[in-house]
Coordinates of C-alpha atoms in Angstrom, one line a residue:
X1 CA 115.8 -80.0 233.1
X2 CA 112.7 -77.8 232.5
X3 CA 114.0 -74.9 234.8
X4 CA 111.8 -71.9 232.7
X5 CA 109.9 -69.7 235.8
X6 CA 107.1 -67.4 234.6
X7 CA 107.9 -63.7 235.2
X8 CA 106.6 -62.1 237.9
X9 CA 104.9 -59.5 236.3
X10 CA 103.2 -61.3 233.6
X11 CA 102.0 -63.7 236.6
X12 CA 100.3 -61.3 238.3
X13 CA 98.5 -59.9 234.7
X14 CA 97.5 -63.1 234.4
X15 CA 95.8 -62.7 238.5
X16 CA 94.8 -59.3 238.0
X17 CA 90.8 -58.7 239.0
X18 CA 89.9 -55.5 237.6
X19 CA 87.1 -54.7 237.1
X20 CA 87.1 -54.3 233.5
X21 CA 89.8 -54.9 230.8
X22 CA 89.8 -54.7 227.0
X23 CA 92.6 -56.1 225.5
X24 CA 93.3 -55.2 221.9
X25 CA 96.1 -57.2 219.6
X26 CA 96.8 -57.8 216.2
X27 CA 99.0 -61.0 215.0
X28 CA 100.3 -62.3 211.9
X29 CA 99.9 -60.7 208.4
X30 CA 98.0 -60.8 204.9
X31 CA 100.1 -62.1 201.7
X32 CA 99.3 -58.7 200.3
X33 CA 100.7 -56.9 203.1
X34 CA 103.8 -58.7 203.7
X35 CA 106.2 -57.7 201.5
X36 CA 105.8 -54.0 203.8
X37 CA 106.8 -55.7 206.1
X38 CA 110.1 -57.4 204.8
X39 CA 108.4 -60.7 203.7
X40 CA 108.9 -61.0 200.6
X41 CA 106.4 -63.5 198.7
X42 CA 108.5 -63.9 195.7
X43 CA 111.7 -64.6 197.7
X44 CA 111.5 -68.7 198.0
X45 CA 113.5 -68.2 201.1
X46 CA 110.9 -66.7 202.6
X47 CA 108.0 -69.8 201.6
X48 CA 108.3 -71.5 205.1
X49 CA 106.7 -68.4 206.5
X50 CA 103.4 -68.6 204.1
X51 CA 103.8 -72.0 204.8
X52 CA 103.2 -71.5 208.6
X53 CA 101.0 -69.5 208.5
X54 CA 98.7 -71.6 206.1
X55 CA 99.0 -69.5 203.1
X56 CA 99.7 -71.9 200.1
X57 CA 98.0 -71.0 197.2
X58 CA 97.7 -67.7 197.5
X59 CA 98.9 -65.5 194.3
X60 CA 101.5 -64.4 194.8
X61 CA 103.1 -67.2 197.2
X62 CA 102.1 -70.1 194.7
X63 CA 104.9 -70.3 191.8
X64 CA 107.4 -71.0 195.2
X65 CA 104.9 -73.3 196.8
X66 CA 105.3 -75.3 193.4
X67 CA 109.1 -75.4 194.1
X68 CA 108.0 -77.4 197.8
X69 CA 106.9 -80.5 196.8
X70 CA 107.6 -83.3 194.4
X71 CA 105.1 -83.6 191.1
X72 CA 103.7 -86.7 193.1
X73 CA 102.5 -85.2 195.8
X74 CA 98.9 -85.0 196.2
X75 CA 99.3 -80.9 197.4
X76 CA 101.1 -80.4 193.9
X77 CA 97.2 -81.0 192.3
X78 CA 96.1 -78.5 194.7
X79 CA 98.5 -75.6 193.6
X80 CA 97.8 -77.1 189.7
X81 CA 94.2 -76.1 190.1
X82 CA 94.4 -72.7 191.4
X83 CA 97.4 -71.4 189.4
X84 CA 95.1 -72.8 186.3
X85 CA 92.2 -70.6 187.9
X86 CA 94.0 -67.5 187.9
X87 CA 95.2 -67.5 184.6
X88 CA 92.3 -68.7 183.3
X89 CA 90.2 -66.0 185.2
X90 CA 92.8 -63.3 184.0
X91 CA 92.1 -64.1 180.4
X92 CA 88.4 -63.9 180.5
X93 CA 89.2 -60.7 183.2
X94 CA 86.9 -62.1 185.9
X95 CA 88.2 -61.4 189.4
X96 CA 89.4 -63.9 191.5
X97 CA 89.8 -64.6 195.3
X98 CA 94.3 -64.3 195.4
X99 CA 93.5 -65.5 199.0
X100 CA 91.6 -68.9 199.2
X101 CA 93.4 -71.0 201.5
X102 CA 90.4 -72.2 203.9
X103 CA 93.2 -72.5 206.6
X104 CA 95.1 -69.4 206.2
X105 CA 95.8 -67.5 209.2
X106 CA 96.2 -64.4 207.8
X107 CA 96.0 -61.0 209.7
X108 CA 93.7 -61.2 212.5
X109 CA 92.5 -58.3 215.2
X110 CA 91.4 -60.0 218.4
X111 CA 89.2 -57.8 220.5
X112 CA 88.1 -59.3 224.3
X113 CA 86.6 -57.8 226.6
X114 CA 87.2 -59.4 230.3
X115 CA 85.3 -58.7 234.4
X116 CA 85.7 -61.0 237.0
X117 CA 82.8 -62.8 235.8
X118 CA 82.7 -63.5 232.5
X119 CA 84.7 -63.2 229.1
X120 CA 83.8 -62.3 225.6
X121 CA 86.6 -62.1 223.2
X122 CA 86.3 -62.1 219.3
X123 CA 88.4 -61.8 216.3
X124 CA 87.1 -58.6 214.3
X125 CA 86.3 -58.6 211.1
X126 CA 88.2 -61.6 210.0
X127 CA 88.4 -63.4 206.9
X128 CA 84.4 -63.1 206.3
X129 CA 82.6 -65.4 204.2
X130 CA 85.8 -67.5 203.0
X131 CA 86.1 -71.0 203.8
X132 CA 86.6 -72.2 207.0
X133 CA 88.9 -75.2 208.3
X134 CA 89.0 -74.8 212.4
X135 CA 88.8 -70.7 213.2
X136 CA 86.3 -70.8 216.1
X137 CA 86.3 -66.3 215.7
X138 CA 84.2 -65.6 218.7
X139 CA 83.6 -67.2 222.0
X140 CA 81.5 -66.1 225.1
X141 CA 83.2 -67.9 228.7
X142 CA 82.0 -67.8 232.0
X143 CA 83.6 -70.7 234.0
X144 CA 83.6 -74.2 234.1
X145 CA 82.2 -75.3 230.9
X146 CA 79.4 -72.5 231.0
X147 CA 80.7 -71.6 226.9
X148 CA 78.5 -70.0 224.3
X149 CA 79.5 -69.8 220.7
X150 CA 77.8 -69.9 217.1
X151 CA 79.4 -71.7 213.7
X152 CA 78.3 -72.5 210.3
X153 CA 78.7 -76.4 210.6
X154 CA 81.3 -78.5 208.1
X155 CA 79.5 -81.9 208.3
X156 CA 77.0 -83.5 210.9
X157 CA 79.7 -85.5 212.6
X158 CA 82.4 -84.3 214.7
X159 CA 85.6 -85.9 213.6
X160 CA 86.4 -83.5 210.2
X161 CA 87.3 -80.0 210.6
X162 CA 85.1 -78.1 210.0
X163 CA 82.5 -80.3 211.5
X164 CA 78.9 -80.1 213.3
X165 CA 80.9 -77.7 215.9
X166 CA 84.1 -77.1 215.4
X167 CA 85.1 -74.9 212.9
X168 CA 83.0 -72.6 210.6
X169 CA 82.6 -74.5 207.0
X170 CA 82.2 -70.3 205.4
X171 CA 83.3 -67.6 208.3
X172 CA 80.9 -65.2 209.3
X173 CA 81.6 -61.3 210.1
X174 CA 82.2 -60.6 213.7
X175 CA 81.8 -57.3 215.3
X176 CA 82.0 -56.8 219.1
X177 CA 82.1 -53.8 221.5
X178 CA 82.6 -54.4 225.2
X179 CA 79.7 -56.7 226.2
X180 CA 78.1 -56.6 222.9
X181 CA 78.7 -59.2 220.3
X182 CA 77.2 -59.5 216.6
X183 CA 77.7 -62.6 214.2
X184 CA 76.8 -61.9 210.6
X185 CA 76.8 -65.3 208.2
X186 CA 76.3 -65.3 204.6
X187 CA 76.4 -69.1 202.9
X188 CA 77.1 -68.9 199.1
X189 CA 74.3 -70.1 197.4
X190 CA 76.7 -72.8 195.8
X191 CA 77.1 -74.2 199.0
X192 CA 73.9 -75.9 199.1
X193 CA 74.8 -78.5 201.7
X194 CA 74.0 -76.8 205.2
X195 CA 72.1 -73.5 205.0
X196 CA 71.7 -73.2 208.3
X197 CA 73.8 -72.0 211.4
X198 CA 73.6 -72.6 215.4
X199 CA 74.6 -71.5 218.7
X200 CA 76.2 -73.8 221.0
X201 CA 74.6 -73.1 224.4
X202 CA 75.1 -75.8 227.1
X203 CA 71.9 -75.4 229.0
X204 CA 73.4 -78.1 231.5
X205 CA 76.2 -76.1 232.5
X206 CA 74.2 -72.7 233.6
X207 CA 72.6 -72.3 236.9
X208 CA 69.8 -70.8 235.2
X209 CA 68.1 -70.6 231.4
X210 CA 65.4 -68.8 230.9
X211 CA 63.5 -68.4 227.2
X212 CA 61.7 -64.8 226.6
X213 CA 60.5 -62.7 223.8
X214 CA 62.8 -64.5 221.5
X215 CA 65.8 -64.5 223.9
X216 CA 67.6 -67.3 225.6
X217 CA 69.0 -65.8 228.8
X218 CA 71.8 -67.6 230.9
X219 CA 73.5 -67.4 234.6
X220 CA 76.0 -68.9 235.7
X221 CA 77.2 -67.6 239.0
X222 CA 77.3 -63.8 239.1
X223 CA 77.8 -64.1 235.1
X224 CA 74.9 -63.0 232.6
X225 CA 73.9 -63.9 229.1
X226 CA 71.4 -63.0 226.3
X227 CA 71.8 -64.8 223.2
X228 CA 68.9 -64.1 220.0
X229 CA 68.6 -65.0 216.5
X230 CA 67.5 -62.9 213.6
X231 CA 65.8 -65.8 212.0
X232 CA 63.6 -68.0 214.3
X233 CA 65.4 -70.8 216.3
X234 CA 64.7 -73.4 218.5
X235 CA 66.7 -76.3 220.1
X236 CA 68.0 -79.7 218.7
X237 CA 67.8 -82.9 220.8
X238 CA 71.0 -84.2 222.6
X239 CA 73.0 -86.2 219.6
X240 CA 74.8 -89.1 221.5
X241 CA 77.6 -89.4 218.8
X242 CA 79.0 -86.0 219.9
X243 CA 79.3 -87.4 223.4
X244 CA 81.1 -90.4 222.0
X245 CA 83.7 -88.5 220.4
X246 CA 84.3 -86.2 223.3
X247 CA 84.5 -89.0 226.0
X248 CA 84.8 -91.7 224.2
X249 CA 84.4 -95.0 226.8
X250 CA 82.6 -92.5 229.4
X251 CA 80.2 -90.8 227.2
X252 CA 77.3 -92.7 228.6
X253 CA 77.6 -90.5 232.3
X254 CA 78.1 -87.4 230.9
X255 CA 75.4 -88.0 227.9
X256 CA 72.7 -88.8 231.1
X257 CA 73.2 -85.5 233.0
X258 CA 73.4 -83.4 229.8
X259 CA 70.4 -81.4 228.3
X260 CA 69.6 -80.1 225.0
X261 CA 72.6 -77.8 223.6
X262 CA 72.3 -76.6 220.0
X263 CA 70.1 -73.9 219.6
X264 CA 69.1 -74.2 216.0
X265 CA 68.4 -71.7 212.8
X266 CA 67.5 -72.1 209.1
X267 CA 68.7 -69.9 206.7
X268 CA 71.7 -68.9 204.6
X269 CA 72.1 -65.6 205.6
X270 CA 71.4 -64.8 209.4
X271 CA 73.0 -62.5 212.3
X272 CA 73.2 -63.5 216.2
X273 CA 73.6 -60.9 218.7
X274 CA 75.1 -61.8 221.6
X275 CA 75.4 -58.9 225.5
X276 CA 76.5 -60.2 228.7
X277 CA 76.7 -58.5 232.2
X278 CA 77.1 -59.4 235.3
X279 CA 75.3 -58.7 239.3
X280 CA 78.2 -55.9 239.3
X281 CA 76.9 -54.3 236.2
X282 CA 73.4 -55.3 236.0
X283 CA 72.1 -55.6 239.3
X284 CA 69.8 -59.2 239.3
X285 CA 69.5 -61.6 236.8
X286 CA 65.5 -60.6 236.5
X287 CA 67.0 -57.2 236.4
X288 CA 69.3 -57.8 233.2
X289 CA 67.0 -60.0 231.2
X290 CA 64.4 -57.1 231.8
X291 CA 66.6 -55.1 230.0
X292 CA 65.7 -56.8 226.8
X293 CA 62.0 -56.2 227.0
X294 CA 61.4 -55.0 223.2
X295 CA 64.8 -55.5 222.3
X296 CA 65.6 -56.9 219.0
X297 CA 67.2 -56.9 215.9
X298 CA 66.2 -55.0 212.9
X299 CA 67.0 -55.0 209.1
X300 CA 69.2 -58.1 207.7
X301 CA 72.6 -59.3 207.0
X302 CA 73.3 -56.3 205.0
X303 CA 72.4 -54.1 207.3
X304 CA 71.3 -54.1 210.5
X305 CA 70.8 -52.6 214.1
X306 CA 70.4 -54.2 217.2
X307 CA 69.1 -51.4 220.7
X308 CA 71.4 -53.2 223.2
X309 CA 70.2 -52.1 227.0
X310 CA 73.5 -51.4 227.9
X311 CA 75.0 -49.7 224.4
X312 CA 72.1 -48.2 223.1
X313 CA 72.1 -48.4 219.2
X314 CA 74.2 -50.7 217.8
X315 CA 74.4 -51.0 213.9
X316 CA 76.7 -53.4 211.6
X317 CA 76.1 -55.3 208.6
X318 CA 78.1 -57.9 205.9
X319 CA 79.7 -54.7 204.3
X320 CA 79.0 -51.6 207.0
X321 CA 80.8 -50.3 209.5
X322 CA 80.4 -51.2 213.2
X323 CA 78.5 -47.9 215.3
X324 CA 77.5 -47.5 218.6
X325 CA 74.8 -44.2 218.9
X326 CA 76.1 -43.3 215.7
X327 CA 80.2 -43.2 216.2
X328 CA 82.2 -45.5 213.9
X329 CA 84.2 -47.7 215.8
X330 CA 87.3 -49.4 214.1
X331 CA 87.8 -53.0 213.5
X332 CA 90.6 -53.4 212.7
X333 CA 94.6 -52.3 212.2
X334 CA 95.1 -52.4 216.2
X335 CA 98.5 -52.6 217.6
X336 CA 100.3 -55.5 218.7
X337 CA 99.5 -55.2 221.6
X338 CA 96.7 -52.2 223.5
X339 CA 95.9 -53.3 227.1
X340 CA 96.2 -51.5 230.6
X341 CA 99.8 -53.4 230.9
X342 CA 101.4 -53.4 227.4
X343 CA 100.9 -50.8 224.8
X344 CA 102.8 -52.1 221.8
X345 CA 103.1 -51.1 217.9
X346 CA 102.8 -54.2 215.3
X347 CA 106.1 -53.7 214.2
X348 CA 107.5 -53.3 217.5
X349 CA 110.3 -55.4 218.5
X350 CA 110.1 -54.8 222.0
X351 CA 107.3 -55.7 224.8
X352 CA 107.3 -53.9 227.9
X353 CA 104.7 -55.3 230.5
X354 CA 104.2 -53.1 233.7
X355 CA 101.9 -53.9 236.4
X356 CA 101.8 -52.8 240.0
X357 CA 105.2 -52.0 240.1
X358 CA 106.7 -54.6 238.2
X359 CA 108.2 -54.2 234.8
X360 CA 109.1 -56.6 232.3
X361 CA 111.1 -55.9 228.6
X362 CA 110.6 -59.0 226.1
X363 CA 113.2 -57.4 223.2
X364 CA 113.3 -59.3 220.4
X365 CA 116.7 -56.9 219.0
X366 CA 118.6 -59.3 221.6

């Protein structure tokens, strides 16, 4: 019998309606890093780790990965061709990637930022311009299906990962403070394919959309959003095979009441800024997407600087540090845990969760 009961405390986290929460967390762990942490690559007992968390090929995880799997087995090829690459590489001294695995889930910082009204959580920094498989790293929710996003598409269909909208076929460079989001892609020229990205912005499922000086605004409810492309952008028609593959035998209803929802750029390299607010923090919708008057983004993928209504001077870039008004602000190496109910190193073995008089211990020593 399923007899597990939610603790009370983390139960009323989950209902709390402050105002405003930033939660902070870092999970899981680069090859290069693990062995500081215990995890030894070049222990084999230790393989069904790198294993879990995607990390096959990887330097110094590869000779065990060999030991896995029988010379028939198609992944055996796979760790063939990279150990060949980095010898080959090491005799002719060119540097290699010692971290290719397009699914690796490798050290990530997740940043979100949360109101009553809307979400906009992120993960910082992570893995940029590798290969993707089915990271979706940022994601902008306010209810219902009222979901904004942007990705570097796989294929034009939606059953591989990566495809048309799941997944990122090369990962782009996230930064985000508070309400303020910026998404920094940079296709390799060899990938000559899809040099082009897109926002995913279901016009259908807002209350409101509004197009002006080069910004899509959206409401939904009480929740606001302002969405803008560096390069110019406009939107795609509705494709009836993605409707098929969501609903399959239904498609045909929610194909009819759907509008346009890909919101469309050329270009290899581009950046997408993305604020959101809210009637408690913005006043009107005609009041926040006045805001924006004159607001835009300058420079290019290298670097940049956005003047958010909100922030004030935002700069970032594929290589430069994320500042708001001129202070740095870090990326990455958060704790485990940093939110208004746990405050938790990495390494920590023990959670303690307190809110409104409740406390709860998750020790992982027991």
């Amino acid at each position: 019998i399923y007899d597990y009961k939610c603790p009370e405390a983390i139960r009323k986290v989950a209902l709390d309606q402050s105002k405003v929460m930033i939660n902070k967390q870092r999970m899981s762990m680069d090859v290069k890093d693990a062995k500081a942490y215990g995890v030894d690559p070049a222990d084999f007992d230790n393989i069904m780790f790198f294993w879990g968390i995607q990390c096959y090929s990887a330097r110094e995880v590869i000779e065990n990965s060999k030991k896995v799997v029988t010379p028939t087995n198609w992944m055996n090829e796979r760790f063939n061709a990279f150990s060949e690459n980095y010898a080959l590489c090491d005799l002719a001294h060119i540097p290699t990637d010692d971290d290719p695995d397009f699914t690796a889930m490798t050290k990530v910082n997740l940043y979100t930022y949360k109101t009553p009204d809307y979400i906009l959580s992120s993960a910082q920094d992570f893995r940029k311009g590798k290969q993707g498989y089915q990271q979706q790293p940022w994601g902008a929710f306010m209810g219902g299906r009222a979901r904004v996003f942007t990705n570097h598409m796989g294929t034009s269909e939606y059953a591989e990962r990566p495809n048309f909208l799941a997944g990122n076929a090369y990962l782009p460079r996230i930064a985000q403070h508070e309400n303020v989001l910026l998404a920094v892609y940079r296709v390799p020229i060899w990938y000559i394919q899809y040099f082009e990205t897109h926002a995913y912005f279901p016009r259908h499922e807002f209350d409101e959309v509004v197009e002006k000086d080069g910004w899509v605004f959206g409401r939904r409810h009480k929740a606001y959003i302002a969405l803008k492309s560096m390069n110019p952008a406009d939107w795609k028609p509705k494709d009836p095979n993605m409707f098929k593959a969501v609903y399959e035998a239904a498609w045909q209803e929610y194909y009819d009441k759907a509008d346009d929802y890909i919101y469309h750029c050329n270009g290899h390299a581009n950046v997408w800024v993305t604020e959101m607010g809210s009637e408690a923090q913005s006043g009107s919708f005609e009041q926040f997407m006045a805001g924006f008057k004159g607001a835009g983004i300058t420079g290019d993928t290298f670097t940049c600087a956005y003047q958010s209504p909100s922030l004030g001077e935002v700069g970032f870039g594929w290589n430069e540090d994320l500042t708001v008004n001129g202070t740095v602000i870090p990326l990455g190496d958060y704790d485990r845990y940093d939110n208004p109910f746990c405050k938790a190193a990495f390494d920590s073995r023990e959670r303690r969760i307190q809110v409104a008089g409740q406390d709860y211990v998750i020790d992982h020593n027991i």
